[in-house]
PDB file of C-alpha atoms in Angstrom:
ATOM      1  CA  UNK A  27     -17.813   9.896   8.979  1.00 79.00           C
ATOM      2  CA  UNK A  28     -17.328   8.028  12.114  1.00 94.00           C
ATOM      3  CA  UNK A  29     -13.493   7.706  13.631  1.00 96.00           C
ATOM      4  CA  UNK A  30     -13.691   3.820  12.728  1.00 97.00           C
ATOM      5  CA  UNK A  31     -14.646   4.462   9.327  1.00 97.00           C
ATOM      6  CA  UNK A  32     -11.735   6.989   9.014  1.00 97.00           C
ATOM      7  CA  UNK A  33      -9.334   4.484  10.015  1.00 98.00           C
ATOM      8  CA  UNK A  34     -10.311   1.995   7.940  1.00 98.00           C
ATOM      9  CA  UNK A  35     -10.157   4.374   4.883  1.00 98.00           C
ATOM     10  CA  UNK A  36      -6.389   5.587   5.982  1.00 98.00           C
ATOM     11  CA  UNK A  37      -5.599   1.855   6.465  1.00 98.00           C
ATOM     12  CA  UNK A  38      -6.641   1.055   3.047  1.00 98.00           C
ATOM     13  CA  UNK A  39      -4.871   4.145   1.758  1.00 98.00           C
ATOM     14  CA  UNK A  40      -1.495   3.334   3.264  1.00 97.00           C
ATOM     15  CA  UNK A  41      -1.866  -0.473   2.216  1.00 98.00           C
ATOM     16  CA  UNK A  42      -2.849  -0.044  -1.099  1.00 98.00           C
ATOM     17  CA  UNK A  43      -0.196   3.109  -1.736  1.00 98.00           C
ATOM     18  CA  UNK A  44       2.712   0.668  -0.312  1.00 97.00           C
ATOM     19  CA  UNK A  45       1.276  -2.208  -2.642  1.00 98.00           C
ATOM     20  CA  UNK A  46       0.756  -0.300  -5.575  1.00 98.00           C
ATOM     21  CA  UNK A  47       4.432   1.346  -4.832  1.00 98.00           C
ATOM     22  CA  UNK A  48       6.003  -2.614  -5.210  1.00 98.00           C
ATOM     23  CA  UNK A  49       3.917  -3.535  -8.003  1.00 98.00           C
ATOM     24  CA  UNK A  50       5.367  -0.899  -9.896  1.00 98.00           C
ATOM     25  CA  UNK A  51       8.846  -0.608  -8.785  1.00 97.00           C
ATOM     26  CA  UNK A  52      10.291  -3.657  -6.717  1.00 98.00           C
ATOM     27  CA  UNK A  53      13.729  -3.370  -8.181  1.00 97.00           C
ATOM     28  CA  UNK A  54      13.979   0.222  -6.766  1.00 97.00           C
ATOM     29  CA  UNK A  55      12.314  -0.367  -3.299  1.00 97.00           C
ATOM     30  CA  UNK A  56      14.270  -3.765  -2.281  1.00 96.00           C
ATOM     31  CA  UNK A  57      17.725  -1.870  -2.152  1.00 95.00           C
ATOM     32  CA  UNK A  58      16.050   0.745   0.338  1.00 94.00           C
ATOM     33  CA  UNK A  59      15.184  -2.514   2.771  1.00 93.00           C
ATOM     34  CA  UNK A  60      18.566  -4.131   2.145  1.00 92.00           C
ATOM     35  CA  UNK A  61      17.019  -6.115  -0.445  1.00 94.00           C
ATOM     36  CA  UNK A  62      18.778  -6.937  -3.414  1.00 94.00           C
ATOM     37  CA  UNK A  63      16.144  -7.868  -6.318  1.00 96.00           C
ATOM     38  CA  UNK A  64      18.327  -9.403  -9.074  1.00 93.00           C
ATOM     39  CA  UNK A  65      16.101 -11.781 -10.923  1.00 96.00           C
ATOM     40  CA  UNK A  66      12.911 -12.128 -12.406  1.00 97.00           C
ATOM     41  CA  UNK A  67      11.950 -14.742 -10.309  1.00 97.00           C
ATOM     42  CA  UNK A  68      12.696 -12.283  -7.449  1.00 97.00           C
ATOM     43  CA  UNK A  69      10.740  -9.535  -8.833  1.00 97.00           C
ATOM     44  CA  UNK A  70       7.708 -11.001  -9.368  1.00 97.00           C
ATOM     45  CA  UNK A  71       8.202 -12.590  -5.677  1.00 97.00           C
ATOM     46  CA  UNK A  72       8.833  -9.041  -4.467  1.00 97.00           C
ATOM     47  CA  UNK A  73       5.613  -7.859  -6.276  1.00 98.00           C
ATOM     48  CA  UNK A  74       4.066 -10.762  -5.174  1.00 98.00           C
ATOM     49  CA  UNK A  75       4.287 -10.501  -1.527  1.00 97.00           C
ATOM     50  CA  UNK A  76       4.804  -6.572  -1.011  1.00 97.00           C
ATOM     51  CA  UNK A  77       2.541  -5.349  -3.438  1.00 98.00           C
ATOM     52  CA  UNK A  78      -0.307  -7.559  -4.501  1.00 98.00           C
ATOM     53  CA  UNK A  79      -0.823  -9.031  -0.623  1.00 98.00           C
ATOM     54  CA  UNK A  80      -1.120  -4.965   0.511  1.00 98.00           C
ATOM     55  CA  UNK A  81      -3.018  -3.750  -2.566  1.00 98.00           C
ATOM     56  CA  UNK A  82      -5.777  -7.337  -1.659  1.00 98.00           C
ATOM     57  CA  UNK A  83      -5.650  -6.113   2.664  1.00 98.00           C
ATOM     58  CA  UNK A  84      -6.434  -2.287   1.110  1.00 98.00           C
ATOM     59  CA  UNK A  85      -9.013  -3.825  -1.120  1.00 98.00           C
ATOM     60  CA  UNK A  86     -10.517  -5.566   1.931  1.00 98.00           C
ATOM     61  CA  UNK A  87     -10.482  -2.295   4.181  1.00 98.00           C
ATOM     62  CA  UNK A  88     -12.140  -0.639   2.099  1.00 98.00           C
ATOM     63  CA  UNK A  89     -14.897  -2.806   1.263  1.00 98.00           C
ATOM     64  CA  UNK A  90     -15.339  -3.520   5.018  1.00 98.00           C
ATOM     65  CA  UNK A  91     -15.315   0.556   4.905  1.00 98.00           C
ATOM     66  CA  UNK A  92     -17.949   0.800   3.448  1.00 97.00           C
ATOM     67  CA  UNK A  93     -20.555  -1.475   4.875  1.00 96.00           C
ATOM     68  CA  UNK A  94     -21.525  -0.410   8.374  1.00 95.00           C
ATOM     69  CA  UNK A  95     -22.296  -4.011   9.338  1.00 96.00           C
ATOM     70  CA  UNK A  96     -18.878  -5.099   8.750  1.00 97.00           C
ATOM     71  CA  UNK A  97     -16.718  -1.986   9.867  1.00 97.00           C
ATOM     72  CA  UNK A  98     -15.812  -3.785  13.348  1.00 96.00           C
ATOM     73  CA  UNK A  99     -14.472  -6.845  10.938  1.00 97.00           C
ATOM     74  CA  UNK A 100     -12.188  -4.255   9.108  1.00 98.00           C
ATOM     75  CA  UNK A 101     -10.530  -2.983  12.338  1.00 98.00           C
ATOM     76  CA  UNK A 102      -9.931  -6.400  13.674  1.00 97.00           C
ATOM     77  CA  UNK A 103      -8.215  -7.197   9.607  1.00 98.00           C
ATOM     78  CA  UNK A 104      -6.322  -3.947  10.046  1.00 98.00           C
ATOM     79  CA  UNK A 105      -5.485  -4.734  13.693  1.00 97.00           C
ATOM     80  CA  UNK A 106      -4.374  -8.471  12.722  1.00 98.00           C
ATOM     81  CA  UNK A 107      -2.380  -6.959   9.747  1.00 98.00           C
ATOM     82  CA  UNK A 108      -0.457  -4.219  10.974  1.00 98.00           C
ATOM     83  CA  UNK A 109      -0.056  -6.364  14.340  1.00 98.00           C
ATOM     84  CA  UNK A 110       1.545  -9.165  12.266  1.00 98.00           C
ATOM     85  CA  UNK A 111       3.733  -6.709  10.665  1.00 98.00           C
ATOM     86  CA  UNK A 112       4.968  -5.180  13.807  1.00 98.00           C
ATOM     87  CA  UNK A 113       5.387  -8.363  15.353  1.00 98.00           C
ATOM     88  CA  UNK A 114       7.492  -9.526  12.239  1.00 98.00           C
ATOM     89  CA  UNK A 115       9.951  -6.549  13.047  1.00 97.00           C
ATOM     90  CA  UNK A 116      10.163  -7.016  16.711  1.00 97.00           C
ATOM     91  CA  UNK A 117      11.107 -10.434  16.212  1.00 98.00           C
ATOM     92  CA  UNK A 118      13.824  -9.750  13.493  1.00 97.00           C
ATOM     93  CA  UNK A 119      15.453  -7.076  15.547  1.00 96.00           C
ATOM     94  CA  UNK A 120      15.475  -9.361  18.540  1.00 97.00           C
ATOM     95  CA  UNK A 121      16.851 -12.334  16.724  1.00 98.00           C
ATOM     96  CA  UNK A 122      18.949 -10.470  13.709  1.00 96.00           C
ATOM     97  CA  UNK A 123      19.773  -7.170  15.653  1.00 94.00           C
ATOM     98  CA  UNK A 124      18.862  -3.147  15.752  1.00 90.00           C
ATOM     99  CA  UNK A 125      17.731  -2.208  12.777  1.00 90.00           C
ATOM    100  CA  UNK A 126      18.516   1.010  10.352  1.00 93.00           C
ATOM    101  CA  UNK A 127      16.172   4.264  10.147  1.00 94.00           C
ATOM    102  CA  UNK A 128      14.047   3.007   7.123  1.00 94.00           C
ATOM    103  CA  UNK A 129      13.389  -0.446   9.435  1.00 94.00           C
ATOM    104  CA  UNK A 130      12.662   1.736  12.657  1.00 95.00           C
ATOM    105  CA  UNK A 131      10.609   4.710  10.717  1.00 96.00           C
ATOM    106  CA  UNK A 132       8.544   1.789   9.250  1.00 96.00           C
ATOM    107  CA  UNK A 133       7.924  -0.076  12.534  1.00 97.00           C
ATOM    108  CA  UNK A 134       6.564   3.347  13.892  1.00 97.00           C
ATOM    109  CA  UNK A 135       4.518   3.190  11.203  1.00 97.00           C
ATOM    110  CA  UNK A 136       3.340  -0.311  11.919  1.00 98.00           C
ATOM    111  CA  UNK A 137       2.725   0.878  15.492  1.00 98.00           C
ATOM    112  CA  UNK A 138       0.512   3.571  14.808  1.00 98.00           C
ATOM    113  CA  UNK A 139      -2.306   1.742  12.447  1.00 98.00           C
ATOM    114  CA  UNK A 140      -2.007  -0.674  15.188  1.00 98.00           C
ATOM    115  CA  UNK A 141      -3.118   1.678  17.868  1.00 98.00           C
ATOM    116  CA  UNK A 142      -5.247   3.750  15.403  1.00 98.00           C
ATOM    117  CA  UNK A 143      -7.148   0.018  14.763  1.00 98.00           C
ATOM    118  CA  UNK A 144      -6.982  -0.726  18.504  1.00 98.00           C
ATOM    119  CA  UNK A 145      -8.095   2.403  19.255  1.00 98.00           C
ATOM    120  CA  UNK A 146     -11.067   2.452  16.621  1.00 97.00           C
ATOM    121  CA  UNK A 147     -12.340  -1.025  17.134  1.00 96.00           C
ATOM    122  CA  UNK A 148     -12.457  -0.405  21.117  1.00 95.00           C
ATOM    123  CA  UNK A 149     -14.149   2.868  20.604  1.00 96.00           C
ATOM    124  CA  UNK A 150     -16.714   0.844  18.226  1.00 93.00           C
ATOM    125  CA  UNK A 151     -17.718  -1.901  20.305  1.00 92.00           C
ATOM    126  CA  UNK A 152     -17.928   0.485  23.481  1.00 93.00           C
ATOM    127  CA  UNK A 153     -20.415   2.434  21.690  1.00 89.00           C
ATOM    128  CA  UNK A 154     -22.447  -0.690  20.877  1.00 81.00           C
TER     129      UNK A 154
END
């Protein structure tokens, strides 16, 4: 399995384990983000955007996993993604202030599947 392919695969897995984790249990996640999930109109909004956007990206992934002619599409969606969600942070820390541990740990997070996709994609088109 190539290193591109691998990262697409862990990509998918941490999208689609974060998704699935909202779908099924919004009202316990929000509080950890400082997110207070009161109604159902919130809930489904929560499961909306957290879970069933990252399960569809992980679905993506790993489709684009597993056809060879569009592997160097999947980096640049899991490049784009977790670049988007990094960026999101950045910009709320800059504008809103420092963040706690669970909004640092996750940026770190965001930082590393965008270097891993970086990373892969570069190594990818420098083999081609």
């Amino acid at each position: 399995m190539s290193f591109a392919v691998l990262v697409l695969r862990g990509s998918a897995a941490v999208f689609g384990a974060v998704g699935l984790a909202w779908l099924l249990a919004p009202a316990q996640l929000g509080p950890l983000v400082g997110i207070e999930l009161e109604s159902p109109t919130s809930l489904a909004d929560a499961r909306a955007v957290f879970g069933g956007l990252e399960c569809g990206i992980a679905g993506l992934l790993w489709l684009c996993a597993r056809d060879a002619a569009r592997v160097e599409l999947g980096l640049l969606a899991a490049l784009l993604a977790f670049g988007g969600l990094a960026f999101g942070r950045l910009l709320g820390f800059a504008l809103d202030g420092p963040s706690d541990a669970i909004g640092t740990a996750l940026l770190g997070a965001e930082l590393v599947g965008l270097g891993a996709a970086a990373l892969a994609r570069g190594r990818l088109r420098r083999a081609r």
